[in-house]
Coordinates of C-alpha atoms in Angstrom, one line a residue:
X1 CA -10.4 28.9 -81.4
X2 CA -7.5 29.7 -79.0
X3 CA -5.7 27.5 -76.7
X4 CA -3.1 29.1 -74.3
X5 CA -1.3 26.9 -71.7
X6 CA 0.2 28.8 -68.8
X7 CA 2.9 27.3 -66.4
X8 CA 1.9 27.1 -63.0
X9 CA 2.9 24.8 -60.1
X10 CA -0.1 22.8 -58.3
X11 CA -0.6 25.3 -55.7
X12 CA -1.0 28.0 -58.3
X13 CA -3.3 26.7 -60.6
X14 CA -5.7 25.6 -57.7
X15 CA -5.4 29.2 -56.0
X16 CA -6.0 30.5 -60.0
X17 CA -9.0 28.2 -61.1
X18 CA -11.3 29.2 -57.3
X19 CA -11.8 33.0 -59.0
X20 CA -12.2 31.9 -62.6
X21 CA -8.7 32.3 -63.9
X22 CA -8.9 29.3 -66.5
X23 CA -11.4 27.5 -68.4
X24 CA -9.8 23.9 -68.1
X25 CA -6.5 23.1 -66.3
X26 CA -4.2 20.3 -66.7
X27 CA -2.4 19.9 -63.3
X28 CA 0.5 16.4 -63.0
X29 CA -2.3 14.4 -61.3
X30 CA -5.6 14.0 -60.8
X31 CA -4.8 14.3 -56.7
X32 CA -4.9 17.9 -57.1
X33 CA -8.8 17.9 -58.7
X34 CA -10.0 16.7 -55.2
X35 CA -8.6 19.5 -53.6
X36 CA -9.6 21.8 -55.5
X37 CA -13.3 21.0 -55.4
X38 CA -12.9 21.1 -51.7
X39 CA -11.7 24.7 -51.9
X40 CA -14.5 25.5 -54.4
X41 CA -16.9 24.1 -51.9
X42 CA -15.7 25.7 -49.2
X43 CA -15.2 28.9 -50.7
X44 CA -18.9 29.2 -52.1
X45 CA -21.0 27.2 -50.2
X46 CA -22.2 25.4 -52.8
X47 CA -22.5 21.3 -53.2
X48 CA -21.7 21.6 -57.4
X49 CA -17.8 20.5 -57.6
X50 CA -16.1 23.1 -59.7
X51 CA -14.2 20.1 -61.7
X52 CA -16.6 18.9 -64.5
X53 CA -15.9 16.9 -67.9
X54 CA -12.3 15.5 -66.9
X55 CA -9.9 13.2 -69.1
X56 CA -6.6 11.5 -68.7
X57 CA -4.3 11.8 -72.1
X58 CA -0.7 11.1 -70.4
X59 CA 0.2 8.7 -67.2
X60 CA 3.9 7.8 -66.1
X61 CA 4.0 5.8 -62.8
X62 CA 6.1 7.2 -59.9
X63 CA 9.4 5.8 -59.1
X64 CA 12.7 5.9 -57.4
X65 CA 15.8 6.6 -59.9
X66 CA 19.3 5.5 -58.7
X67 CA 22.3 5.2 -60.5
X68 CA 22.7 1.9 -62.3
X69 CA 25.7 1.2 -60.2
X70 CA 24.2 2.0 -57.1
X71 CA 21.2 -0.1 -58.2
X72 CA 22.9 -3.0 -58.5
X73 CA 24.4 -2.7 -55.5
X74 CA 20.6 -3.6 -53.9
X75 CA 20.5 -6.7 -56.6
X76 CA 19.1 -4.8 -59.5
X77 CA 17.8 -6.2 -62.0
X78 CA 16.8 -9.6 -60.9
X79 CA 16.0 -8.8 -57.3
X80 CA 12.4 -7.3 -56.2
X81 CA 13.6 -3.6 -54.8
X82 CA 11.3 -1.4 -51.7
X83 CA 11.0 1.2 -49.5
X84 CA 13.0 -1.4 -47.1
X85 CA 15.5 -1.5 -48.8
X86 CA 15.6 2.0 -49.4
X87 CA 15.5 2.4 -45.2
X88 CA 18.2 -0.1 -45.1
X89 CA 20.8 1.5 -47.3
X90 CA 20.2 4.9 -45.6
X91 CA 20.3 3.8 -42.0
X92 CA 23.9 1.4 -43.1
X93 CA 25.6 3.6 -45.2
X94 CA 25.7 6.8 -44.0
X95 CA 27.1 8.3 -47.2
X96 CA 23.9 7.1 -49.5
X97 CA 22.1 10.5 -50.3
X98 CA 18.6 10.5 -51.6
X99 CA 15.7 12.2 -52.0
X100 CA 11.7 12.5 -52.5
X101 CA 10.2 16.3 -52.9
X102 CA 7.9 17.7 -50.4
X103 CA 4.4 17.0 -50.5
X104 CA 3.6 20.3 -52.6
X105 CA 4.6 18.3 -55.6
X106 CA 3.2 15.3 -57.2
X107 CA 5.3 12.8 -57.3
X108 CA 6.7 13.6 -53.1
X109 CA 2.7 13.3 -52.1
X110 CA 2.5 10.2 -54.4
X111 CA 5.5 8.7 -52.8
X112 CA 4.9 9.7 -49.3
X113 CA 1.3 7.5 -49.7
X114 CA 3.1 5.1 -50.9
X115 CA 5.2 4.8 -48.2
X116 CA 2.4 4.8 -45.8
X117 CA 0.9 1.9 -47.8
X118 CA 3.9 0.4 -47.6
X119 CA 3.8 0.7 -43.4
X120 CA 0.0 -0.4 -43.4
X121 CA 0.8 -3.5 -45.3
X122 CA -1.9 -2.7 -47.6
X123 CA -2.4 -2.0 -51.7
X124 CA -5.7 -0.9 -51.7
X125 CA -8.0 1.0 -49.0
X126 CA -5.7 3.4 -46.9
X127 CA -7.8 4.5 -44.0
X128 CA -7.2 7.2 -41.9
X129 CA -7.1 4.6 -38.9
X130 CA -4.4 3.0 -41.0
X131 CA -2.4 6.1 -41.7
X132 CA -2.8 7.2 -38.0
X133 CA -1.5 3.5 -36.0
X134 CA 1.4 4.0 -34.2
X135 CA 3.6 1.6 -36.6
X136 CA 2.4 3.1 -39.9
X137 CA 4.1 6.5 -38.9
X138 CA 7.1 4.6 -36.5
X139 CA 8.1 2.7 -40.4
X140 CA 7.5 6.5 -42.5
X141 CA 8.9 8.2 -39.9
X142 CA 11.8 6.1 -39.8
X143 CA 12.2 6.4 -43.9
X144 CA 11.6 10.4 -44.0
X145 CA 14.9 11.1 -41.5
X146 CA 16.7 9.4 -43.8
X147 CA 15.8 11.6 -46.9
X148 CA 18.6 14.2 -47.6
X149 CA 16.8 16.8 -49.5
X150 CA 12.7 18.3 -49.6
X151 CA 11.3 21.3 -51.5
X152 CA 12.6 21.3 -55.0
X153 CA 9.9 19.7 -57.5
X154 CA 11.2 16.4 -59.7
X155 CA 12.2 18.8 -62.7
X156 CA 14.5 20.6 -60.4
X157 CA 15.8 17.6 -59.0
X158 CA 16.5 16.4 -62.7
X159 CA 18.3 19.4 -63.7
X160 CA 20.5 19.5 -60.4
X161 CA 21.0 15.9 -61.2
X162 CA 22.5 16.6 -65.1
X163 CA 24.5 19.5 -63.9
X164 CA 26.0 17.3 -60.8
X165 CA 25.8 13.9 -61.5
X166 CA 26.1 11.2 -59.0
X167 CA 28.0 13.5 -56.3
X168 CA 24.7 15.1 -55.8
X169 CA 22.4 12.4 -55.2
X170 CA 22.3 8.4 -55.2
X171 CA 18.5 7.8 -56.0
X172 CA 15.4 9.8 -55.8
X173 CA 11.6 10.4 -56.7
X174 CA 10.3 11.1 -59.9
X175 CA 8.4 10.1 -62.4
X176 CA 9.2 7.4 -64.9
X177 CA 9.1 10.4 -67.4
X178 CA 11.7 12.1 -66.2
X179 CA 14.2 8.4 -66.2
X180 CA 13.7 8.5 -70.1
X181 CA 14.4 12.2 -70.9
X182 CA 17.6 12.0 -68.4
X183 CA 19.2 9.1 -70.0
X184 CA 18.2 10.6 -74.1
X185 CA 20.2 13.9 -73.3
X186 CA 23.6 14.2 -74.7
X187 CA 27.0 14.0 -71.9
X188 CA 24.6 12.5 -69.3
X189 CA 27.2 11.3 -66.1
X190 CA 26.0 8.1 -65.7
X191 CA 22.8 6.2 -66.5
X192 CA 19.9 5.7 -64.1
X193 CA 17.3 3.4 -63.5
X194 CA 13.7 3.0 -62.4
X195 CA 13.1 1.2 -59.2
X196 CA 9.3 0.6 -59.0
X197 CA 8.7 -0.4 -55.2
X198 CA 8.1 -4.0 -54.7
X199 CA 5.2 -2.3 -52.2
X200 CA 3.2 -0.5 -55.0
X201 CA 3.5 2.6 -56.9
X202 CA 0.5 5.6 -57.5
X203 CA 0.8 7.5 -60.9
X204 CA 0.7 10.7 -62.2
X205 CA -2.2 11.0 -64.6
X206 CA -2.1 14.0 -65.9
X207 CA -5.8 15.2 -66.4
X208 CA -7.1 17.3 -68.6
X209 CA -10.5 18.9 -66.6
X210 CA -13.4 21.4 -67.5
X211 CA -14.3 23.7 -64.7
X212 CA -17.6 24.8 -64.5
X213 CA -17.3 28.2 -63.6
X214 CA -20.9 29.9 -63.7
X215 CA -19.8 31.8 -66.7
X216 CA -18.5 29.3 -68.4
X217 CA -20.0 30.1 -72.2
X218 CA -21.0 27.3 -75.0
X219 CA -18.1 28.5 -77.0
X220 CA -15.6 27.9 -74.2
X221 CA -17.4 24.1 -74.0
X222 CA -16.9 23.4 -77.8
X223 CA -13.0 24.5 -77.1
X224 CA -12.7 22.3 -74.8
X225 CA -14.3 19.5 -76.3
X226 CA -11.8 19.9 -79.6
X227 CA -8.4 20.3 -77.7
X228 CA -9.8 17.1 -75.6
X229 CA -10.4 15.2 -79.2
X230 CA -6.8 16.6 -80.1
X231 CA -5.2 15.3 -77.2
X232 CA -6.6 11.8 -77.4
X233 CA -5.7 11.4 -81.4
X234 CA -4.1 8.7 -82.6
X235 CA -1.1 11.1 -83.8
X236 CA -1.0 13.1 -80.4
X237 CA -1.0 10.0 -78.3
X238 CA 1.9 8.5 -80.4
X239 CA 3.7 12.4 -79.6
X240 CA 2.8 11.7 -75.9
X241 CA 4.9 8.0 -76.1
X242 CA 7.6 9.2 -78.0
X243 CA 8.5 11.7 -75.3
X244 CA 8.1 8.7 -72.5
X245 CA 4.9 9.1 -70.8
X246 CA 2.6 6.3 -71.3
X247 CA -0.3 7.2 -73.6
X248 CA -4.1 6.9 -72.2
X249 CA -4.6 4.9 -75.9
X250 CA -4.1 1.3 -74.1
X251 CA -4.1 0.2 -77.5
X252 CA -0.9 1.4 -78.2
X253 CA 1.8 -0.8 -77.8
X254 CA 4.2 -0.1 -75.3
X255 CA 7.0 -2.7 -76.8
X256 CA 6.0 -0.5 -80.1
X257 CA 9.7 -0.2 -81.9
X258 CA 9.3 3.6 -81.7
X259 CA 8.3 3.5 -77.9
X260 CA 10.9 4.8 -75.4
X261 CA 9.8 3.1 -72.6
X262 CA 12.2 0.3 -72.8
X263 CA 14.9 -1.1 -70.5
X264 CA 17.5 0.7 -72.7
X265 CA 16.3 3.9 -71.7
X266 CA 16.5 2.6 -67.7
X267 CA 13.0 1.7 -67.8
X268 CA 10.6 -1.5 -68.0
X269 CA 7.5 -1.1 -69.7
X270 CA 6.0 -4.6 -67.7
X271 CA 6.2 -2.7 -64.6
X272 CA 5.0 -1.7 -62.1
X273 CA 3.8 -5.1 -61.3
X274 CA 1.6 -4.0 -58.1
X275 CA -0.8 -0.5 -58.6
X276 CA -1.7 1.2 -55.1
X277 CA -5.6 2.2 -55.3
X278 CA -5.5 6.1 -54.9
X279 CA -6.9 6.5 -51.4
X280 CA -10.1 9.2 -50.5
X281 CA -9.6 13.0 -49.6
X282 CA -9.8 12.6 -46.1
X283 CA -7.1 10.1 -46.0
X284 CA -5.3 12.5 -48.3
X285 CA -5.2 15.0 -46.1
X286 CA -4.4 13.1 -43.0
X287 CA -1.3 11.9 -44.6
X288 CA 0.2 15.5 -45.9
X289 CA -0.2 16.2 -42.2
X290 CA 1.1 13.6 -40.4
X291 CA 3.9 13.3 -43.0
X292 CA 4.6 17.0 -41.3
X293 CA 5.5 15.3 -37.8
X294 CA 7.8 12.2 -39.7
X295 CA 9.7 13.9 -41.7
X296 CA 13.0 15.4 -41.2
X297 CA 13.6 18.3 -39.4
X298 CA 15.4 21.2 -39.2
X299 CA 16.3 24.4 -37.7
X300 CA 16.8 27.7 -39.8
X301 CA 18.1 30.6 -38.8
X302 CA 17.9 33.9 -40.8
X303 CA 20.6 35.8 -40.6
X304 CA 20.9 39.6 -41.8
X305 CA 23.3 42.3 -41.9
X306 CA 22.4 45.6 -40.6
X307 CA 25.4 47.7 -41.2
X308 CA 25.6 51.1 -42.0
X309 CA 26.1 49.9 -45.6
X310 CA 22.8 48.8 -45.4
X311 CA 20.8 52.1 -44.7
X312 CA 17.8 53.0 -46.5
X313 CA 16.5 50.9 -49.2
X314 CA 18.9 48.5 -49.0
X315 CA 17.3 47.2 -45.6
X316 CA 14.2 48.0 -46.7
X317 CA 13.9 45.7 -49.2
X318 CA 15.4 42.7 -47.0
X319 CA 13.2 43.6 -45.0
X320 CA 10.0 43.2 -47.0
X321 CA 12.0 40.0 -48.7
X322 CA 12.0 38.4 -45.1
X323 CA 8.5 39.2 -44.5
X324 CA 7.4 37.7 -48.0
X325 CA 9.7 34.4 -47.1
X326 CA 8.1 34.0 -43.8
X327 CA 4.7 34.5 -45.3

């Protein structure tokens, strides 16, 4: 039996698993496996989901890192820290950089829900009415013009951050995860923290799912069924803690003395105190495009030189590169 993982970002793996690319995928979160099966279902007419046999081996909840000296500038760690607080920093202090990645990416869809829970007052049920009233998108709208940089996914964001250090960013999205591993390397700048909103947080899951691709055979099944047993071992779940996720085990001991997840590595294994309820498809998808209209905007303009020096294949391949952006 053969096992071979291949690297993809969400996108990717959901526009690789609709013509049979892969058995089983493992995408961040389990928000991806909806929309998938939607794109099965719409691509083939038929009323099977493509997303069978699916199991969670790995969560880590979403957060906002900062600085520790920036995050006890908003009364970490005794005080309860939000989204408003986030708003207020940004809109006062007009050198206070942070950001959330774009909603491409796990953790910037996860956090952009939870900023609309956050406007709806709510922890549980988002609604599409709810993400649609007027004061839901004045208070996301109001947070998303404050957010310096989109695009780049939380490993990105983590490496820029290592490289840079504070003079890059004050806070921003990622998983708790990613807090752990930052402050274990070696000639880290600082130290950061996890905030977990006061408001909520969603999680990253990480999912481990069977696709049942019509020629899917019994062998393929049996594979599947082993690497799931491997993943959810004793031994592999204790792997999964010692690199800072949380393992799907509940019986393991977070406080364990070989755990990570401890407020010496910027983290607190008792929160977060307050878990959002993942909200339906529909409301999904109503969010990623209303969080298109609050967000920051910009204009970019694409500028080229067409010189003599760049004759022939120079501008030929600008050319096609500027065609393959825009697409």
């Amino acid at each position: 039996m053969t096992v071979r993982s291949v690297e993809l970002e969400p996108e990717a793996i959901i526009e690789g698993a609709l013509p049979g690319d892969f058995q089983a995928i493992s995408p961040d979160s389990s928000i991806w496996l909806d929309q998938l099966d939607r794109a099965w279902m719409e691509q083939t007419g038929s009323e099977s989901p493509l997303v069978g046999e699916t199991v969670r081996y790995a969560v880590s909840p979403v957060v906002i890192a900062v600085w520790e000296d920036v995050a006890r500038s908003f009364g970490y760690p005794d005080s309860d820290i939000g989204w408003g607080d986030i708003l207020a920093k940004a809109q006062s202090d007009p050198s206070f950089k942070w950001s959330h990645p774009s909603t491409s990416s796990a953790s910037g869809l996860l956090a952009t829900l939870a900023e609309f829970y956050a406007g709806a007052g709510k922890t549980r049920g988002l609604t599409i009415e709810d993400a649609q009233q007027q004061a839901t998108l004045d208070y996301v709208g109001a947070i998303e013009k404050t957010v310096r940089y989109y695009g780049e996914g939380e490993w990105a964001v983590i490496q820029q951050v290592l490289e840079k250090g504070p003079a890059y960013l004050d806070a921003f999205v990622c998983q708790e995860q990613l807090v752990i591993y930052f402050n274990s390397q070696a000639n880290t700048p600082g130290r950061l923290v996890a905030i977990y909103p006061v408001e909520g947080s969603l999680w990253e899951d990480h999912p481990l799912a069977l696709l049942e691709t019509p020629d899917l055979t019994d062998e393929q099944r049996v594979v599947f069924g082993r690497f799931r047993d491997y993943l959810l071992s004793q031994e592999t779940q204790m792997l999964i803690l010692s690199y800072g996720y949380r393992p799907a085990d509940l019986s393991i001991p977070l406080d364990d003395p070989a755990s990570p997840i401890k407020p010496e590595n910027g983290v607190n294994p008792a929160e977060p105190q307050t878990t959002l309820q993942m909200p339906g498809p529909a409301v999904v998808e109503v969010v990623k495009d209303a969080w298109w209209y609050t967000k920051r905007h910009t204009n970019v303009y694409l500028v080229v030189d067409t010189s003599g020096s760049m004759r022939g294949e120079k501008l030929d391949n600008a050319q096609e590169a500027l065609r393959v952006f825009l697409d």
